[in-house]
Coordinates of C-alpha atoms in Angstrom, one line a residue:
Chain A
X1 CA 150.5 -25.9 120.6
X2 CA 151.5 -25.5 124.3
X3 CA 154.5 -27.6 125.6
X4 CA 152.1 -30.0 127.4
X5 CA 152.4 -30.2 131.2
X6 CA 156.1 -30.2 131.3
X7 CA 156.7 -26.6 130.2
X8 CA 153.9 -25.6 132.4
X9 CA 155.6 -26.7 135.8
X10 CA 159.0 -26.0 134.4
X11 CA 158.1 -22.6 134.1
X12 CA 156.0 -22.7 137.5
X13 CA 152.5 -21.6 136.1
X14 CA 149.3 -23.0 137.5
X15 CA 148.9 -25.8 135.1
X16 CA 145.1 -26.4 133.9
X17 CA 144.3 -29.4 132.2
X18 CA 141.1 -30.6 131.1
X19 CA 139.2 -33.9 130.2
X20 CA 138.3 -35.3 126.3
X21 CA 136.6 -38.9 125.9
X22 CA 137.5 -40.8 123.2
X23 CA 134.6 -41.6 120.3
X24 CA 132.2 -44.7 120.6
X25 CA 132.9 -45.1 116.9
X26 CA 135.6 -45.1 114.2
X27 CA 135.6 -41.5 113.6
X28 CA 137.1 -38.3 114.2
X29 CA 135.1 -35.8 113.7
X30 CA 133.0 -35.1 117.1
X31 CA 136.0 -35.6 118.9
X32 CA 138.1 -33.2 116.8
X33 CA 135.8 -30.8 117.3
X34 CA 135.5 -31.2 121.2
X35 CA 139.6 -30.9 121.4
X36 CA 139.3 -27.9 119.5
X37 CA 137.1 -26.3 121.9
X38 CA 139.6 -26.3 124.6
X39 CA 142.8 -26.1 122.5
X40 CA 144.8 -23.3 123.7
X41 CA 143.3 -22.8 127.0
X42 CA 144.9 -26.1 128.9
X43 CA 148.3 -27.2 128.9
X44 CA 147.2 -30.9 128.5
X45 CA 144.2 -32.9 128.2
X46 CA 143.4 -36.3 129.2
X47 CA 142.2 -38.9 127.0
X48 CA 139.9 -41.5 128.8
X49 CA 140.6 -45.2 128.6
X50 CA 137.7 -46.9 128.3
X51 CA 135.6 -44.6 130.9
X52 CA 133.2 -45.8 133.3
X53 CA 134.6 -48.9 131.9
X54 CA 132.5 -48.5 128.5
X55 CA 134.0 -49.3 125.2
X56 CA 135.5 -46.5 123.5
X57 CA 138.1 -45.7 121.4
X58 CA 141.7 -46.3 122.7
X59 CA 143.2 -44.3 124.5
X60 CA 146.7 -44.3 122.5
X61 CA 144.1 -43.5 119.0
X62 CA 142.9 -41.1 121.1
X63 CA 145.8 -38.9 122.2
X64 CA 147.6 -39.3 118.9
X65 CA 144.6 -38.0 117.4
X66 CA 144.5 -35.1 119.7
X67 CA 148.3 -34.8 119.4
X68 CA 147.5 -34.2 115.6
X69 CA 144.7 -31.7 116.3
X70 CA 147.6 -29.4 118.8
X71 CA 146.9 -30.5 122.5
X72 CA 149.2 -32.0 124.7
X73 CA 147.9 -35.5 125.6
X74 CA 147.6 -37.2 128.8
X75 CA 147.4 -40.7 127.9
X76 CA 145.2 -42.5 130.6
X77 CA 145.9 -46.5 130.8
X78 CA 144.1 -48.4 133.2
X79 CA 145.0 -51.9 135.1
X80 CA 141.1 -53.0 134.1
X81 CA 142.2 -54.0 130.7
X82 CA 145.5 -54.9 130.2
X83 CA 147.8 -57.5 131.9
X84 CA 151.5 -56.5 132.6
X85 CA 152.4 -57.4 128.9
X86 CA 149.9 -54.9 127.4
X87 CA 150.2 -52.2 130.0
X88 CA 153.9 -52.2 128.7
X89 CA 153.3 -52.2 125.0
X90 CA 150.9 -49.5 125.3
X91 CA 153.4 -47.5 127.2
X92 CA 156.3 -48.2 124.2
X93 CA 153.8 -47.1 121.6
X94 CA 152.9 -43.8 123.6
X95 CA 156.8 -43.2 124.0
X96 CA 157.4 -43.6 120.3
X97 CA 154.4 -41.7 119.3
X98 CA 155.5 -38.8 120.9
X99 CA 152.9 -38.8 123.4
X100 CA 153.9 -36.4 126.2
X101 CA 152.4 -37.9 129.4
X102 CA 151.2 -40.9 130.6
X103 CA 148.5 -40.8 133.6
X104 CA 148.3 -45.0 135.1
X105 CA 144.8 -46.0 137.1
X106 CA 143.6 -48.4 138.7
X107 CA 140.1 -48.5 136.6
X108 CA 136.4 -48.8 137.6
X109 CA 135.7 -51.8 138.0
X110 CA 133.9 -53.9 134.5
X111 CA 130.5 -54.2 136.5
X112 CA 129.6 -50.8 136.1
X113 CA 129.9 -50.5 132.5
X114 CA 128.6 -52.2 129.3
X115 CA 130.4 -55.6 129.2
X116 CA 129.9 -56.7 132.9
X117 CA 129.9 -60.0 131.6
X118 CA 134.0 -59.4 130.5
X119 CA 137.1 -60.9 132.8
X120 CA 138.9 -58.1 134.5
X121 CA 142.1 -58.6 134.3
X122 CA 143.9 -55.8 137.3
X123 CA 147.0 -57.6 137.2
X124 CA 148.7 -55.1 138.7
X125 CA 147.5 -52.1 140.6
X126 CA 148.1 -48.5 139.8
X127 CA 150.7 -48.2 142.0
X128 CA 152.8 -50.9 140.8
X129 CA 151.6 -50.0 137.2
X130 CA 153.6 -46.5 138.0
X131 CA 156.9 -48.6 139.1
X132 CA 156.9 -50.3 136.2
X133 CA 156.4 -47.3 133.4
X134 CA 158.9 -45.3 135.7
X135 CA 162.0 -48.1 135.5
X136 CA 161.1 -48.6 131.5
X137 CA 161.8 -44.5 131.2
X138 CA 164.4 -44.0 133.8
X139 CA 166.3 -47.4 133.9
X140 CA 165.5 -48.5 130.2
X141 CA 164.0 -52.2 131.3
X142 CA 160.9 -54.3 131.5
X143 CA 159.4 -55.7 134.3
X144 CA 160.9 -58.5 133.0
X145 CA 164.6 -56.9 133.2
X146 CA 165.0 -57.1 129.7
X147 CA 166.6 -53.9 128.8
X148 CA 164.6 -51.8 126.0
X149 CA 166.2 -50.4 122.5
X150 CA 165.5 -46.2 123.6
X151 CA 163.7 -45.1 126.5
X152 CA 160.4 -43.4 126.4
X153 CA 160.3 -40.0 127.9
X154 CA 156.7 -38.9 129.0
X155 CA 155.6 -37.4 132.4
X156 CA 154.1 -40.3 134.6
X157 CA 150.8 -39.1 136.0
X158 CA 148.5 -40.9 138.8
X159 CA 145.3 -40.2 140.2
X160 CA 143.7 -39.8 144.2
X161 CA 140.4 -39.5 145.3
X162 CA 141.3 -37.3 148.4
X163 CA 137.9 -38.0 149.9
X164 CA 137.2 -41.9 150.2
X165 CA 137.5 -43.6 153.5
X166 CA 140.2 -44.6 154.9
X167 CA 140.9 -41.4 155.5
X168 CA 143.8 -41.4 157.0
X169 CA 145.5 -43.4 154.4
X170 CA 144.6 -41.2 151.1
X171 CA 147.7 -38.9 151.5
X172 CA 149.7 -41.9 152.1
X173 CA 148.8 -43.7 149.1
X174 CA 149.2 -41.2 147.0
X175 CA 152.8 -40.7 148.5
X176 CA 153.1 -44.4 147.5
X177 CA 152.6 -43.5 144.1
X178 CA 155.1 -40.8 144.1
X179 CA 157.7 -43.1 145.5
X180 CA 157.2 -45.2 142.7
X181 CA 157.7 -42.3 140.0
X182 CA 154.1 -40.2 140.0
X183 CA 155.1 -36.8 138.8
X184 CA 152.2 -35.1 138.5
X185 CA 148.4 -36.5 140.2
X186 CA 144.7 -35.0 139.4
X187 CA 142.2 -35.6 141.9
X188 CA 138.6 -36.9 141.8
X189 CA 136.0 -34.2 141.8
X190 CA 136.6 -31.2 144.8
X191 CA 133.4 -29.7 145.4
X192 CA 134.7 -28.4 149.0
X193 CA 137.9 -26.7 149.6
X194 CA 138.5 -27.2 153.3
X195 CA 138.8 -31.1 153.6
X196 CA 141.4 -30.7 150.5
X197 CA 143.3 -28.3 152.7
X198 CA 143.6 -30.6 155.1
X199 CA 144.5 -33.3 152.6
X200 CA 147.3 -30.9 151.0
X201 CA 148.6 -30.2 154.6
X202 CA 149.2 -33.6 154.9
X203 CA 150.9 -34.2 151.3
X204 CA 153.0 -31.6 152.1
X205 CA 154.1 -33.1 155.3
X206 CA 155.4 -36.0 153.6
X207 CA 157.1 -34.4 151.5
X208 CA 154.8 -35.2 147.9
X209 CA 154.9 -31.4 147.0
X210 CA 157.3 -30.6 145.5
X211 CA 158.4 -33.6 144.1
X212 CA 154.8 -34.3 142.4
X213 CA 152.2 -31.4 141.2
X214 CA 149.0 -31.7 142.4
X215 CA 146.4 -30.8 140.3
X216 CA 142.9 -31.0 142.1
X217 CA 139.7 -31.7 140.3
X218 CA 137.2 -29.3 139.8
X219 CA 134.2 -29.7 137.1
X220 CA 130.1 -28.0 137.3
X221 CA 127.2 -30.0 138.2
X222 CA 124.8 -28.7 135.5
X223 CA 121.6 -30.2 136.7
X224 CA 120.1 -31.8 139.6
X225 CA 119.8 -35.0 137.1
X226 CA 124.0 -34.8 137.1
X227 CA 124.1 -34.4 140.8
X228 CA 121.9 -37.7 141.3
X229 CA 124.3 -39.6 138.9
X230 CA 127.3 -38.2 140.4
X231 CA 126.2 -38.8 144.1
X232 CA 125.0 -42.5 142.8
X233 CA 126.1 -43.7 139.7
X234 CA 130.0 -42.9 140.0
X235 CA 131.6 -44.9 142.2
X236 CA 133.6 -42.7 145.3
X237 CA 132.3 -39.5 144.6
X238 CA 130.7 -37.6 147.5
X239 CA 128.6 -34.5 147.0
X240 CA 128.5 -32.3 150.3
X241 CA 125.4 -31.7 151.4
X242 CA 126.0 -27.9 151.4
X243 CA 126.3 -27.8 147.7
X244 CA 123.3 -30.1 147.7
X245 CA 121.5 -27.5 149.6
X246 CA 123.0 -24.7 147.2
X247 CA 121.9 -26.7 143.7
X248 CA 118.5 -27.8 145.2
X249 CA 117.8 -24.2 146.3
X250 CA 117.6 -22.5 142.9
X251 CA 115.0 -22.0 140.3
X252 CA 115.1 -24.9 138.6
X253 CA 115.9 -22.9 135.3
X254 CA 119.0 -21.5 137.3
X255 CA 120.6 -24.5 138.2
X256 CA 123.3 -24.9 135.4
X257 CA 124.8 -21.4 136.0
X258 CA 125.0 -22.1 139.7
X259 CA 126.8 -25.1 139.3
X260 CA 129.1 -23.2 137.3
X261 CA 129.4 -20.8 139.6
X262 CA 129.7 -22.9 142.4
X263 CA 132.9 -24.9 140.0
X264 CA 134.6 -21.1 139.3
X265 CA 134.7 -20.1 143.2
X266 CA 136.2 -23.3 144.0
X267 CA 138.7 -22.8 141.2
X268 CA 139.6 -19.8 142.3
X269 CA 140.5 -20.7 145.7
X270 CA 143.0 -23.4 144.4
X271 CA 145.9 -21.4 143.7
X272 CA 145.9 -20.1 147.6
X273 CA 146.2 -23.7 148.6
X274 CA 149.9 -24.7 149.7
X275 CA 151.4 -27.4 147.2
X276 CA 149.0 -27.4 144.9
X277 CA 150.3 -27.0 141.1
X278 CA 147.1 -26.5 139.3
X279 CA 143.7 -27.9 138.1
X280 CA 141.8 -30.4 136.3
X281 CA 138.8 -29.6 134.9
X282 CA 136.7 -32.5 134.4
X283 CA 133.7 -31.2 132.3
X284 CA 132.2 -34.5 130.3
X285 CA 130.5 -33.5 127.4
X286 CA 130.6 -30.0 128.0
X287 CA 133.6 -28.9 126.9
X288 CA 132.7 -25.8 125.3
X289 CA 132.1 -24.6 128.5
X290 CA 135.5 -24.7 130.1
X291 CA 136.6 -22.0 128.5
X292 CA 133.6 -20.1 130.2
X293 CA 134.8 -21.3 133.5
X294 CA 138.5 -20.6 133.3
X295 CA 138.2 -16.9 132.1
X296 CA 135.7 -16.7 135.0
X297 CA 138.0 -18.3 137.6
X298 CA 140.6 -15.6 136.0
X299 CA 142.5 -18.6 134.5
X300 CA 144.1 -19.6 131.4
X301 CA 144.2 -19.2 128.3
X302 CA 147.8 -20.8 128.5
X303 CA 150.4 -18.9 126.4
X304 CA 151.4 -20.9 123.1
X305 CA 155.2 -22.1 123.0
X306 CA 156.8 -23.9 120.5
X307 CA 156.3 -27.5 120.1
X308 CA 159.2 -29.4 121.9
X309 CA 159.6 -33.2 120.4
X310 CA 160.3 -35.7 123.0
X311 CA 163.5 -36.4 123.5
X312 CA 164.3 -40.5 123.5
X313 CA 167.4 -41.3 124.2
X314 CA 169.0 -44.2 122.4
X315 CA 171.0 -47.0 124.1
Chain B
X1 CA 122.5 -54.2 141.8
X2 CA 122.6 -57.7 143.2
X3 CA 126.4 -58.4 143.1
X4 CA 125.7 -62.0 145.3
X5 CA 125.5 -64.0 142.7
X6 CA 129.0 -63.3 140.6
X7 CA 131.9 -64.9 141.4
X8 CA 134.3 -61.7 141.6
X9 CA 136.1 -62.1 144.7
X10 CA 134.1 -60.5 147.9
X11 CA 135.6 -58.4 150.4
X12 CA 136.1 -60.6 153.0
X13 CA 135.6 -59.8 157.2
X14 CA 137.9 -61.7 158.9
X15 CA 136.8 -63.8 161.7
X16 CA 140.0 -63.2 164.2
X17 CA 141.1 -59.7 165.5
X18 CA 144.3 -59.0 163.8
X19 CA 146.2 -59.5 167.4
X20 CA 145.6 -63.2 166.6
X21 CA 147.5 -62.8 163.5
X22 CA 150.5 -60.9 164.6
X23 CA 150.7 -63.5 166.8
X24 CA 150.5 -66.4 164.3
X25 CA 153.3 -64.1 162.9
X26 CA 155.8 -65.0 165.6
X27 CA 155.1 -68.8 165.4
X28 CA 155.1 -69.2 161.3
X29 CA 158.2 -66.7 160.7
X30 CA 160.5 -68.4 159.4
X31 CA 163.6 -70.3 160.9
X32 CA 166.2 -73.4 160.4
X33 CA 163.4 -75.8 161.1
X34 CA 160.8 -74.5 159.2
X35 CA 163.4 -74.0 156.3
X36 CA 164.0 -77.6 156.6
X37 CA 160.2 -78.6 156.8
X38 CA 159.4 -76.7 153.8
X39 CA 162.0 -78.2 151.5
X40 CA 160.9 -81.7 152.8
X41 CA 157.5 -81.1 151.5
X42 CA 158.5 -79.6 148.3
X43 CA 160.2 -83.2 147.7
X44 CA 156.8 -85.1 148.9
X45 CA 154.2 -84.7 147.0
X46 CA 151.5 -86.3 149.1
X47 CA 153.0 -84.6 152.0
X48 CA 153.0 -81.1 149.9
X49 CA 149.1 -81.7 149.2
X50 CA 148.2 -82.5 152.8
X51 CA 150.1 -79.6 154.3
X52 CA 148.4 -76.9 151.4
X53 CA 144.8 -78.3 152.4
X54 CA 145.8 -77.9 155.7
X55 CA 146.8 -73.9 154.7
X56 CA 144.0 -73.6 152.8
X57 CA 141.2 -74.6 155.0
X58 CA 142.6 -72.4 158.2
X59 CA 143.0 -69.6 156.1
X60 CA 140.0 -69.9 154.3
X61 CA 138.2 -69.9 157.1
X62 CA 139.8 -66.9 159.3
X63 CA 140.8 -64.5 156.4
X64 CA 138.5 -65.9 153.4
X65 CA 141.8 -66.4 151.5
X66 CA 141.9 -67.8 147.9
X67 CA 145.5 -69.1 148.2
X68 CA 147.6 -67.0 145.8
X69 CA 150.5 -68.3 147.3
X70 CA 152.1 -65.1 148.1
X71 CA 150.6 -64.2 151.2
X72 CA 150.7 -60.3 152.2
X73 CA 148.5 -60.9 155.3
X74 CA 151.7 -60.2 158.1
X75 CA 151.2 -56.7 155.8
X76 CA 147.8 -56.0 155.9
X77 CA 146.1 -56.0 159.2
X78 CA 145.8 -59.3 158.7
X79 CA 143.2 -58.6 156.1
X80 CA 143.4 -60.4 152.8
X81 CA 143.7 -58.3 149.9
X82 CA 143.4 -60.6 147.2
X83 CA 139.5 -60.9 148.6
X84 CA 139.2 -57.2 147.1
X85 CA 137.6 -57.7 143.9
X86 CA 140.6 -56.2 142.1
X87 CA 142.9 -57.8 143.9
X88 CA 144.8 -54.4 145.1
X89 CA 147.8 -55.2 146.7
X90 CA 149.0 -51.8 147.8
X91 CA 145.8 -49.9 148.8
X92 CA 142.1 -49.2 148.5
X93 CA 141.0 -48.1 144.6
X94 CA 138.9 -44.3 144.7
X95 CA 135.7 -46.3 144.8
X96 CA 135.4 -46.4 148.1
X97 CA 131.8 -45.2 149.5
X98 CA 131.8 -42.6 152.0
X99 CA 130.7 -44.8 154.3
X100 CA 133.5 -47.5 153.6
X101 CA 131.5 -49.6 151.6
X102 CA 133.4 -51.2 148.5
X103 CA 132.7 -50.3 144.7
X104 CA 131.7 -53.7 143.4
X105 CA 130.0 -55.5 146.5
X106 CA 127.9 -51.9 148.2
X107 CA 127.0 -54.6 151.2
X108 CA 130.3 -55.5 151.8
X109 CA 133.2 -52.9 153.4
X110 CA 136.2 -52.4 151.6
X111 CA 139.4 -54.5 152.8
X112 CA 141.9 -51.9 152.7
X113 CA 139.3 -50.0 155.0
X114 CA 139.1 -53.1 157.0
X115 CA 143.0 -53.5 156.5
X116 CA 144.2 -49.8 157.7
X117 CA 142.0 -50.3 160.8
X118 CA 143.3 -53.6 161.9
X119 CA 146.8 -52.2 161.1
X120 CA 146.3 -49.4 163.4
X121 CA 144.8 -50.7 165.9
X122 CA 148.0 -53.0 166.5
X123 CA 150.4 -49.9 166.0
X124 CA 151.2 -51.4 162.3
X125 CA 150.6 -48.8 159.9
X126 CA 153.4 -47.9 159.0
X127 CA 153.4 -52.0 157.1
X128 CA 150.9 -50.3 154.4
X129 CA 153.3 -48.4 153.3
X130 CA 155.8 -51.2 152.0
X131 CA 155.2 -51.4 147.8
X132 CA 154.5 -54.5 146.7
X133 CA 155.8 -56.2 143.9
X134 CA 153.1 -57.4 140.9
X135 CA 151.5 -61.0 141.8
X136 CA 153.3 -64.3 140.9
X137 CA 150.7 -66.2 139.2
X138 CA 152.3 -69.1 138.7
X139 CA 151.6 -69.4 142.3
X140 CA 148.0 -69.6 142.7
X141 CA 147.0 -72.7 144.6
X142 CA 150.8 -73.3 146.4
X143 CA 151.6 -72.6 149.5
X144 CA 152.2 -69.2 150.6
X145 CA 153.8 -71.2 154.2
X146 CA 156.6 -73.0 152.7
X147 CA 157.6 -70.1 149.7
X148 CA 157.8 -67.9 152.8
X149 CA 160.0 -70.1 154.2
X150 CA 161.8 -71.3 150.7
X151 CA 162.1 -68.1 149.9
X152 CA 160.3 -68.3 147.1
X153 CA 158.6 -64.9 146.9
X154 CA 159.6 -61.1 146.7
X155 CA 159.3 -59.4 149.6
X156 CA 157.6 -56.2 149.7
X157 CA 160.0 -53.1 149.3
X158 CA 160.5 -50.2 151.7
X159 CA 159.9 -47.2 150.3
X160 CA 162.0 -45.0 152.3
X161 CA 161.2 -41.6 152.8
X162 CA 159.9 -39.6 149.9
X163 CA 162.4 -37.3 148.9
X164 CA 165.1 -39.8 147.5
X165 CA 164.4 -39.0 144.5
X166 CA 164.9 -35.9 142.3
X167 CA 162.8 -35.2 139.5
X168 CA 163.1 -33.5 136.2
X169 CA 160.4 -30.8 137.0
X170 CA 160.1 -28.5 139.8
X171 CA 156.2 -27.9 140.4
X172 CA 155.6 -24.7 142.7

């Protein structure tokens, strides 16, 4: 069992965390044996809510399951599904489940996914989402101002997507988010270090390093059927044309082990970067390959510490 | 996909150059004789009704608003962020095309995109900063004029600089 994210910035390591989806179905066992794959070589691992904004299992099943099976969860709640009432609820059962952080999105949006038909509900955004999870762990009250019984105690995450226009407002937003109680962000996809730099640059001129780890987003295109999707089908991804150009210009058989290639160099030039903290490798469906990927980047596996409860304090 | 025909709210291009409605701004802020305006039509009725229509229609028309009642135009370039189709109050979502397009309506440009340009081209930035508060909405269909001037509403807090607070963990 590592000691989640927590013990892995406490102790100044470059975190790694990686991605897990929660089943389509009532059942463990697929999923167990995905989060089994990459136990021991992250320090956390996010469990998806809802992803793509198809139905899944929940993402509170979900990271008490993999809490059971020895990773260190990062609970994902988005504003897509839940009103102010539920997004609270959620975060109370996560607290007193021991769940050890708590990552708050805005959510793709319900026309992308299998129930377009459904009412989305984004009654509050991800930034206000991260106010309100930071006062109920910090000041002990709802939204409401009610005060609550103990206070949860997990790590408040966020996400950025670095690249989407407007450009010159992504740092900035992302600062927002740390000013309302982010502690630790992961990015959207990176396939090109230098605009990141710039990014970082920025972050660390307002002053988000070190008060929130960055971890950028790395994961390997494995065919040039995944590049199509990603460059189409995922909303605020760009692909660079260079590593379009890099992909394309392979034998077809030979394009998985470039991607992967492509996903270790720019994992290894991460930890050079000023202010950033780590990475998250987002590898859907192929999770026995991260493993792969982190020994070739020269990273992980994370060293095993003993399992810390979370401390709630009572009122 | 053809998104034209569902009723999620569409990012909306307003028809006047932000200019127009910092200077709106000026006249609508509000004073002793707006005060006193607004609590006269909170105790008409009739009056109320007119005056919202009357809202309604101009804003409709300039800034595609859908009358939340809590207006954060003054904050946004004078873009209205309730016509983003989640309603994002503090910035853009990470759907965003490359080329500025929004997630839900790939015809349409994003508001915030719309909203950070209009901001900066009247030297207002630094307004997108300001965190706001979760909607009120209890308000929808009320008049975003005369809670303004009732007070009825939270305004959007100041964030400050960034290193107020100190956290439990020290990243590298």
């Amino acid at each position: 069992m590592s000691g989640g994210l927590r013990a892995a910035l406490a102790a100044g390591r470059f975190a790694l965390t990686a991605e897990l989806g929660p089943p389509r179905g009532a059942d463990t066992e697929d999923f167990l044996h995905r989060a089994r794959l990459l136990s021991g070589w992250v320090d956390a691992v996010n469990i998806t809510d809802n992803q793509g904004a198809r139905v899944r299992m929940s993402s509170l099943g979900g990271a008490v399951i993999a809490g059971r099976a020895g990773l260190s969860p990062v609970m994902q709640l988005t504003c897509r599904d839940r009103n102010r009432m539920a997004l609270q609820s959620d975060l109370l059962a996560a607290g007193a489940l021991g769940v050890p952080q708590v990552l708050l999105l805005t959510g793709d949006h319900p026309r992308f996914g299998d129930h377009p038909e459904s009412r989305p509900v984004f009654d509050v955004d991800a930034v206000q989402a991260i106010g309100i999870a930071r006062a109920m762990r910090d000041d002990g009250v709802l939204l409401s101002g009610e005060p609550l019984s103990a206070n949860p105690g997990w790590l408040i995450g966020a996400v950025e997507n670095p690249f989407a226009p407007p450009a010159g407002f992504r740092a900035r937003r992302l600062a927002k988010k740390v000013a309302a109680g982010a502690e630790f962000v992961q990015t959207q996809y990176v396939f090109d270090v230098e605009p990141l730099r710039r990014w970082m640059a920025e972050l660390v001129d307002l002053g988000v390093p070190p008060r929130c780890a960055v971890l950028p987003g790395v994961g390997p295109i494995r065919s040039l059927r995944m590049l199509e999707f990603l460059r189409t089908g995922v909303p605020g991804i760009s692909v660079p044309p260079a590593v379009e150009k890099r992909l394309r210009g392979v034998l077809p058989g030979r394009v998985a082990e470039e991607g992967i290639r492509l996903c270790v160099e720019t994992l290894q030039q991460l930890p050079d970067i000023p202010g950033v903290s780590g990475a998250h490798v987002m590898a859907f469906g192929f999770e026995r390959g991260v493993p792969e990927i982190l020994d070739r980047a020269g990273l992980g596996p994370v060293p095993c510490e003993p399992d810390r409860p979370v401390v709630v304090s009572g009122r | 996909m053809e998104t034209e025909r569902f009723s999620w709210p569409r990012p909306f291009r307003p028809r006047i150059p932000g200019s127009g409605g910092y200077r709106s701004n000026r006249l609508l802020r509000r004073n002793a004789v707006w005060a006193r305006l607004g609590a006269l039509l909170e105790r008409t009725p009739w009056g109320y009704r007119l005056f919202t229509a009357t809202e309604r229609v101009t804003k409709e028309q300039l800034f595609g608003c859908r009358m939340c009642g809590q207006c954060a135009l003054p904050t946004t370039g004078y873009t209205c962020p309730m016509t983003c189709p989640k309603e994002l109050r503090n910035g853009p979502c990470g759907g965003v095309s490359p080329t500025g397009m929004c997630e839900v309506h790939p015809s349409l440009r994003c508001v915030w995109v719309q909203a950070y340009e209009r901001a900066e081209a009247n030297g207002h930035t630094g307004d997108l900063d300001l965190l706001h508060h979760p909607a009120d909405h209890r308000e929808w269909g009320r008049s975003a004029w005369v809670n303004h001037w009732q007070g009825h509403e939270t305004p959007p807090a100041d964030p400050g600089p960034l290193l107020h607070r100190q956290l439990g963990v020290t990243p590298r």
